[in-house]
């Protein structure tokens, strides 16, 4: 049985009893038999209790709870700070205001408490980012952010987006210990990942399930802490927008391999950790004149070109290599080109 059913029963009993009492009082006032009015008012109260009680109790509480669950912890804490400060101010003003002649002495203390309460909550919530940034600069303040190994600076959490979880390489990177800090996955990112895993498209469903498996592996890995947070962002529904706003509020970097998110975040001053940039940075560096052994697997775009790939995926374009398809060839690097898609090496067969 649901909680609404119990609320209806309690409302029926309470309002029914209240109706019987009201009917009895009315019958005494009208000098009529008690049974008639008590029965009518009692039945009316029971009916009202059955119908109206959930709308007056359970459902409003449920709506308030859902709204509160969507508000970030910062917003709640800022609102609480504003309310406490405003109540202190209104409490200090209550006594002198109560000394005013009536009706002002009775009305103004209550009105000032309501006014300052609303004003305090509104100001603190609207300026929560500036308030928390100012608190971060207070020396000796106890901060929930962990210190780095050398104790010289705090370790900020690293926000993860959906693309980097689905990609899967983050699990191997985390095991190396290069990432310092806590990997933070907001609940809305996890919800998007679950939505992809439940997709009707087979490829999207496989990608989503792989992302969930990667998250499970990360949580079991003791090298780096992983936390799923219920923190949310108001006024925005797109996951990328929420990530950028949250990163600005927390002053935390975003770990991603989404090119569009990368560019938009950089324009808004958000630090980005791009997995693809890291992959390009750790590729072996070859200089013009160095020897390189590569297997030619296909023709190039230009005439008489052959194309091969290194173990890290770097494309090698070999001049006069078309005739060596399927052969491992010793080459000499002539030029290295860095593009947005990665590094490309141009070479020619080693004549020696």
Coordinates of C-alpha atoms in Angstrom, one line a residue:
X1 CA 0.0 0.0 0.0
X2 CA 1.3 3.4 -0.9
X3 CA 1.9 6.4 1.3
X4 CA -1.0 8.2 -0.4
X5 CA -3.4 5.5 0.8
X6 CA -2.3 5.9 4.4
X7 CA -2.6 9.7 4.0
X8 CA -6.1 9.3 2.8
X9 CA -7.0 7.1 5.7
X10 CA -5.5 9.4 8.3
X11 CA -7.2 12.4 6.6
X12 CA -10.5 10.6 6.6
X13 CA -10.3 9.9 10.3
X14 CA -9.1 13.3 11.3
X15 CA -11.5 15.3 9.2
X16 CA -14.3 12.9 10.0
X17 CA -13.7 13.5 13.8
X18 CA -13.5 17.2 13.2
X19 CA -16.8 17.1 11.2
X20 CA -18.5 15.2 14.0
X21 CA -17.3 17.8 16.5
X22 CA -18.4 20.7 14.3
X23 CA -21.8 19.1 13.7
X24 CA -22.2 18.6 17.5
X25 CA -21.4 22.3 18.2
X26 CA -23.7 23.5 15.5
X27 CA -26.6 21.3 16.8
X28 CA -26.1 22.8 20.2
X29 CA -26.1 26.3 18.8
X30 CA -29.2 25.7 16.8
X31 CA -30.9 23.6 19.5
X32 CA -31.4 20.6 17.1
X33 CA -30.8 16.9 17.5
X34 CA -27.0 16.1 17.6
X35 CA -27.2 13.0 15.4
X36 CA -28.3 14.7 12.2
X37 CA -25.7 17.5 12.0
X38 CA -22.9 15.3 13.4
X39 CA -23.6 12.6 10.8
X40 CA -23.8 15.1 7.9
X41 CA -20.6 17.0 9.0
X42 CA -18.8 13.7 9.8
X43 CA -19.5 12.2 6.4
X44 CA -18.5 15.4 4.7
X45 CA -15.3 15.5 6.6
X46 CA -14.5 11.9 5.8
X47 CA -15.1 12.5 2.1
X48 CA -12.9 15.6 2.1
X49 CA -10.2 13.7 3.9
X50 CA -10.3 10.9 1.3
X51 CA -10.1 13.3 -1.6
X52 CA -8.0 16.2 -0.5
X53 CA -5.5 14.8 2.0
X54 CA -2.8 13.7 -0.7
X55 CA -3.1 17.0 -2.5
X56 CA -2.5 18.9 0.8
X57 CA 0.3 16.7 2.2
X58 CA 2.0 14.0 0.2
X59 CA 2.1 15.5 -3.2
X60 CA 3.4 19.0 -2.2
X61 CA 6.1 17.3 -0.1
X62 CA 7.1 15.2 -3.1
X63 CA 7.3 18.2 -5.3
X64 CA 9.4 20.1 -2.8
X65 CA 11.7 17.0 -2.4
X66 CA 12.2 16.7 -6.2
X67 CA 12.9 20.4 -6.5
X68 CA 15.5 20.2 -3.7
X69 CA 17.2 17.2 -5.3
X70 CA 17.7 19.3 -8.5
X71 CA 19.4 22.2 -6.6
X72 CA 23.2 22.0 -6.2
X73 CA 24.8 21.8 -2.8
X74 CA 26.4 25.2 -3.3
X75 CA 23.0 26.8 -3.9
X76 CA 21.5 25.1 -0.9
X77 CA 24.4 26.1 1.4
X78 CA 24.4 29.7 0.1
X79 CA 20.6 30.0 0.7
X80 CA 21.0 28.6 4.2
X81 CA 23.8 31.1 5.0
X82 CA 21.7 34.0 3.6
X83 CA 18.6 32.8 5.7
X84 CA 20.6 32.6 8.9
X85 CA 22.3 36.0 8.5
X86 CA 19.0 37.6 7.6
X87 CA 17.2 36.1 10.6
X88 CA 20.0 37.4 12.9
X89 CA 19.5 40.9 11.4
X90 CA 15.7 40.8 11.7
X91 CA 16.1 39.4 15.3
X92 CA 18.2 42.4 16.2
X93 CA 15.6 44.8 14.7
X94 CA 12.6 43.0 16.3
X95 CA 12.8 44.6 19.7
X96 CA 13.1 48.3 18.7
X97 CA 10.4 47.8 16.1
X98 CA 8.1 46.2 18.7
X99 CA 8.3 49.5 20.7
X100 CA 6.6 51.4 18.0
X101 CA 2.9 52.3 18.6
X102 CA 0.3 49.9 17.4
X103 CA -0.4 48.6 14.8
X104 CA 3.2 49.1 13.6
X105 CA 4.7 47.5 16.8
X106 CA 3.0 44.2 16.0
X107 CA 3.3 44.2 12.2
X108 CA 6.8 45.5 11.5
X109 CA 8.8 42.8 13.3
X110 CA 7.1 40.0 11.4
X111 CA 7.3 42.0 8.1
X112 CA 11.0 42.8 8.6
X113 CA 11.7 39.1 9.3
X114 CA 10.0 38.1 6.1
X115 CA 11.6 40.8 4.0
X116 CA 15.2 40.2 5.3
X117 CA 14.7 36.5 5.0
X118 CA 13.8 36.7 1.3
X119 CA 16.5 39.3 0.7
X120 CA 19.2 37.3 2.3
X121 CA 18.4 34.1 0.5
X122 CA 18.0 35.9 -2.9
X123 CA 21.3 37.8 -2.5
X124 CA 23.4 34.8 -1.3
X125 CA 22.0 32.5 -4.0
X126 CA 22.5 34.9 -6.8
X127 CA 26.1 35.7 -5.7
X128 CA 27.1 32.2 -4.5
X129 CA 30.0 31.8 -6.9
X130 CA 31.6 35.1 -5.7
X131 CA 31.0 34.2 -2.0
X132 CA 32.6 30.7 -2.3
X133 CA 35.5 32.2 -4.3
X134 CA 36.1 34.7 -1.5
X135 CA 35.9 32.0 1.1
X136 CA 38.6 30.0 -0.8
X137 CA 41.0 32.8 -0.3
X138 CA 40.6 33.0 3.5
X139 CA 43.9 31.8 5.1
X140 CA 43.7 28.8 7.4
X141 CA 40.2 27.9 6.2
X142 CA 39.4 24.2 6.5
X143 CA 38.8 23.1 2.9
X144 CA 37.3 19.8 1.8
X145 CA 39.7 19.8 -1.1
X146 CA 42.7 17.5 -0.6
X147 CA 46.3 18.6 -0.7
X148 CA 48.8 17.5 -3.2
X149 CA 51.5 15.1 -2.3
X150 CA 54.0 17.9 -1.7
X151 CA 51.5 19.9 0.4
X152 CA 51.9 23.0 -1.7
X153 CA 48.6 23.2 -3.4
X154 CA 45.1 21.7 -3.5
X155 CA 44.1 18.8 -5.7
X156 CA 41.0 19.8 -7.7
X157 CA 38.5 17.2 -8.8
X158 CA 38.5 16.3 -12.5
X159 CA 35.1 16.3 -14.2
X160 CA 34.5 13.6 -16.8
X161 CA 32.2 13.8 -19.7
X162 CA 30.4 11.0 -21.5
X163 CA 32.7 10.8 -24.5
X164 CA 35.8 10.1 -22.5
X165 CA 34.1 7.3 -20.5
X166 CA 32.8 5.6 -23.6
X167 CA 36.3 5.9 -25.2
X168 CA 37.7 3.7 -22.5
X169 CA 41.3 4.8 -22.6
X170 CA 40.9 6.7 -19.3
X171 CA 41.0 3.4 -17.4
X172 CA 44.5 2.7 -18.7
X173 CA 45.6 6.3 -18.1
X174 CA 44.3 6.2 -14.5
X175 CA 46.3 3.1 -13.7
X176 CA 49.5 4.8 -14.7
X177 CA 49.1 7.3 -11.9
X178 CA 49.6 10.4 -14.2
X179 CA 46.3 11.9 -13.1
X180 CA 46.4 13.5 -9.6
X181 CA 43.1 14.2 -8.0
X182 CA 39.6 12.7 -7.9
X183 CA 37.7 11.7 -11.0
X184 CA 34.2 13.2 -10.5
X185 CA 31.2 12.0 -12.6
X186 CA 28.1 14.2 -12.2
X187 CA 24.8 12.3 -12.0
X188 CA 23.6 13.9 -15.2
X189 CA 26.6 12.4 -17.1
X190 CA 25.8 9.0 -15.7
X191 CA 22.1 9.4 -16.7
X192 CA 23.2 10.2 -20.3
X193 CA 25.5 7.2 -20.3
X194 CA 22.6 5.0 -19.1
X195 CA 20.3 6.5 -21.8
X196 CA 22.9 5.6 -24.5
X197 CA 23.2 2.1 -23.0
X198 CA 19.4 1.7 -23.3
X199 CA 19.3 3.0 -26.9
X200 CA 17.5 1.1 -29.6
X201 CA 20.5 1.5 -31.9
X202 CA 22.8 -1.5 -31.5
X203 CA 26.0 0.5 -31.9
X204 CA 25.0 3.2 -29.4
X205 CA 23.9 0.5 -27.0
X206 CA 27.2 -1.2 -27.2
X207 CA 29.1 2.0 -26.7
X208 CA 26.9 2.9 -23.7
X209 CA 27.4 -0.5 -22.1
X210 CA 31.2 -0.3 -22.6
X211 CA 31.1 3.1 -20.8
X212 CA 29.3 1.6 -17.9
X213 CA 31.9 -1.2 -17.8
X214 CA 34.7 1.3 -17.8
X215 CA 33.2 3.2 -14.9
X216 CA 32.9 -0.1 -12.9
X217 CA 36.5 -0.8 -13.6
X218 CA 37.6 2.7 -12.5
X219 CA 35.7 2.4 -9.2
X220 CA 37.4 -0.9 -8.4
X221 CA 40.9 0.6 -9.2
X222 CA 42.6 1.8 -6.0
X223 CA 45.1 4.0 -7.9
X224 CA 42.8 7.0 -8.3
X225 CA 39.5 7.8 -6.4
X226 CA 36.3 8.0 -8.4
X227 CA 33.1 9.6 -7.2
X228 CA 29.6 9.9 -8.6
X229 CA 28.1 13.2 -7.4
X230 CA 24.4 14.3 -7.3
X231 CA 25.4 17.9 -7.9
X232 CA 23.4 19.5 -10.7
X233 CA 23.2 22.8 -12.5
X234 CA 20.0 24.9 -12.6
X235 CA 18.7 26.6 -15.7
X236 CA 20.4 24.2 -18.2
X237 CA 19.4 20.9 -19.7
X238 CA 22.2 20.1 -22.1
X239 CA 24.9 17.9 -20.6
X240 CA 27.8 19.8 -22.1
X241 CA 26.4 23.2 -20.9
X242 CA 26.0 21.8 -17.4
X243 CA 29.6 20.5 -17.4
X244 CA 31.0 23.8 -18.4
X245 CA 29.0 25.7 -15.8
X246 CA 29.9 23.2 -13.1
X247 CA 33.6 23.3 -14.1
X248 CA 33.6 27.1 -13.8
X249 CA 31.8 26.9 -10.4
X250 CA 34.2 24.3 -9.0
X251 CA 37.3 25.7 -10.9
X252 CA 37.9 22.2 -12.1
X253 CA 39.2 20.8 -15.4
X254 CA 37.0 18.8 -17.7
X255 CA 38.4 15.5 -19.1
X256 CA 37.1 14.8 -22.6
X257 CA 37.9 13.9 -26.1
X258 CA 34.9 15.8 -27.6
X259 CA 36.3 18.4 -30.0
X260 CA 33.3 20.7 -29.9
X261 CA 33.2 20.6 -26.1
X262 CA 36.9 21.3 -26.0
X263 CA 36.6 24.5 -28.1
X264 CA 33.5 25.8 -26.4
X265 CA 35.0 25.3 -22.9
X266 CA 38.3 27.0 -23.9
X267 CA 36.3 30.0 -25.1
X268 CA 34.7 30.3 -21.6
X269 CA 38.0 29.9 -19.8
X270 CA 37.5 26.3 -18.6
X271 CA 40.6 24.1 -18.4
X272 CA 40.4 21.0 -20.7
X273 CA 42.2 17.7 -20.5
X274 CA 41.8 16.1 -23.9
X275 CA 42.6 12.5 -24.2
X276 CA 43.4 12.9 -28.0
X277 CA 45.9 15.7 -27.2
X278 CA 47.6 13.4 -24.7
X279 CA 47.7 10.5 -27.2
X280 CA 49.4 12.8 -29.8
X281 CA 51.8 14.1 -27.2
X282 CA 53.2 10.7 -26.2
X283 CA 53.7 9.5 -29.7
X284 CA 57.3 8.8 -30.7
X285 CA 59.0 11.8 -32.2
X286 CA 60.8 11.4 -35.5
X287 CA 63.1 14.0 -37.0
X288 CA 64.0 14.5 -40.7
X289 CA 66.9 12.2 -41.6
X290 CA 66.0 9.4 -39.1
X291 CA 65.5 5.9 -40.3
X292 CA 62.1 4.3 -40.0
X293 CA 60.9 0.8 -40.8
X294 CA 57.3 0.6 -41.9
X295 CA 55.0 -1.9 -43.7
X296 CA 53.4 -0.4 -46.8
X297 CA 49.7 -1.5 -46.8
X298 CA 48.0 0.7 -49.4
X299 CA 48.4 3.3 -52.2
X300 CA 48.6 7.0 -51.3
X301 CA 46.6 9.9 -52.8
X302 CA 49.4 11.1 -55.0
X303 CA 51.0 9.2 -57.8
X304 CA 53.5 6.5 -56.8
X305 CA 52.9 7.0 -53.1
X306 CA 52.6 4.2 -50.5
X307 CA 51.0 4.5 -47.1
X308 CA 51.8 2.6 -43.8
X309 CA 51.1 3.1 -40.1
X310 CA 53.2 2.9 -37.0
X311 CA 52.1 1.0 -33.9
X312 CA 50.7 4.1 -32.4
X313 CA 48.5 4.8 -35.4
X314 CA 50.7 7.5 -37.0
X315 CA 50.3 7.6 -40.8
X316 CA 53.5 7.4 -42.8
X317 CA 53.4 8.5 -46.5
X318 CA 56.3 7.0 -48.4
X319 CA 57.4 8.6 -51.7
X320 CA 57.9 6.0 -54.5
X321 CA 56.4 3.4 -52.2
X322 CA 53.5 2.2 -54.4
X323 CA 55.5 -0.8 -55.7
X324 CA 56.3 -2.0 -52.1
X325 CA 52.7 -2.7 -51.0
X326 CA 52.7 -5.6 -48.5
X327 CA 56.4 -5.2 -47.9
X328 CA 58.3 -3.9 -44.8
X329 CA 60.4 -1.1 -46.0
X330 CA 63.4 0.8 -44.5
X331 CA 62.7 4.5 -45.1
X332 CA 64.2 7.9 -44.3
X333 CA 62.0 10.6 -42.7
X334 CA 61.8 13.7 -44.9
X335 CA 59.2 15.7 -43.2
X336 CA 56.9 15.6 -40.1
X337 CA 53.5 17.3 -40.3
X338 CA 51.4 18.0 -37.2
X339 CA 47.6 18.4 -38.0
X340 CA 44.4 18.7 -36.0
X341 CA 43.8 15.0 -36.6
X342 CA 47.3 14.0 -35.5
X343 CA 50.8 13.6 -36.7
X344 CA 51.7 12.6 -40.3
X345 CA 55.2 11.5 -41.4
X346 CA 56.5 11.8 -44.9
X347 CA 59.4 9.5 -45.9
X348 CA 61.2 8.0 -48.9
X349 CA 62.9 4.6 -49.4
X350 CA 66.3 4.3 -47.8
X351 CA 68.7 4.0 -50.8
X352 CA 71.6 2.7 -48.7

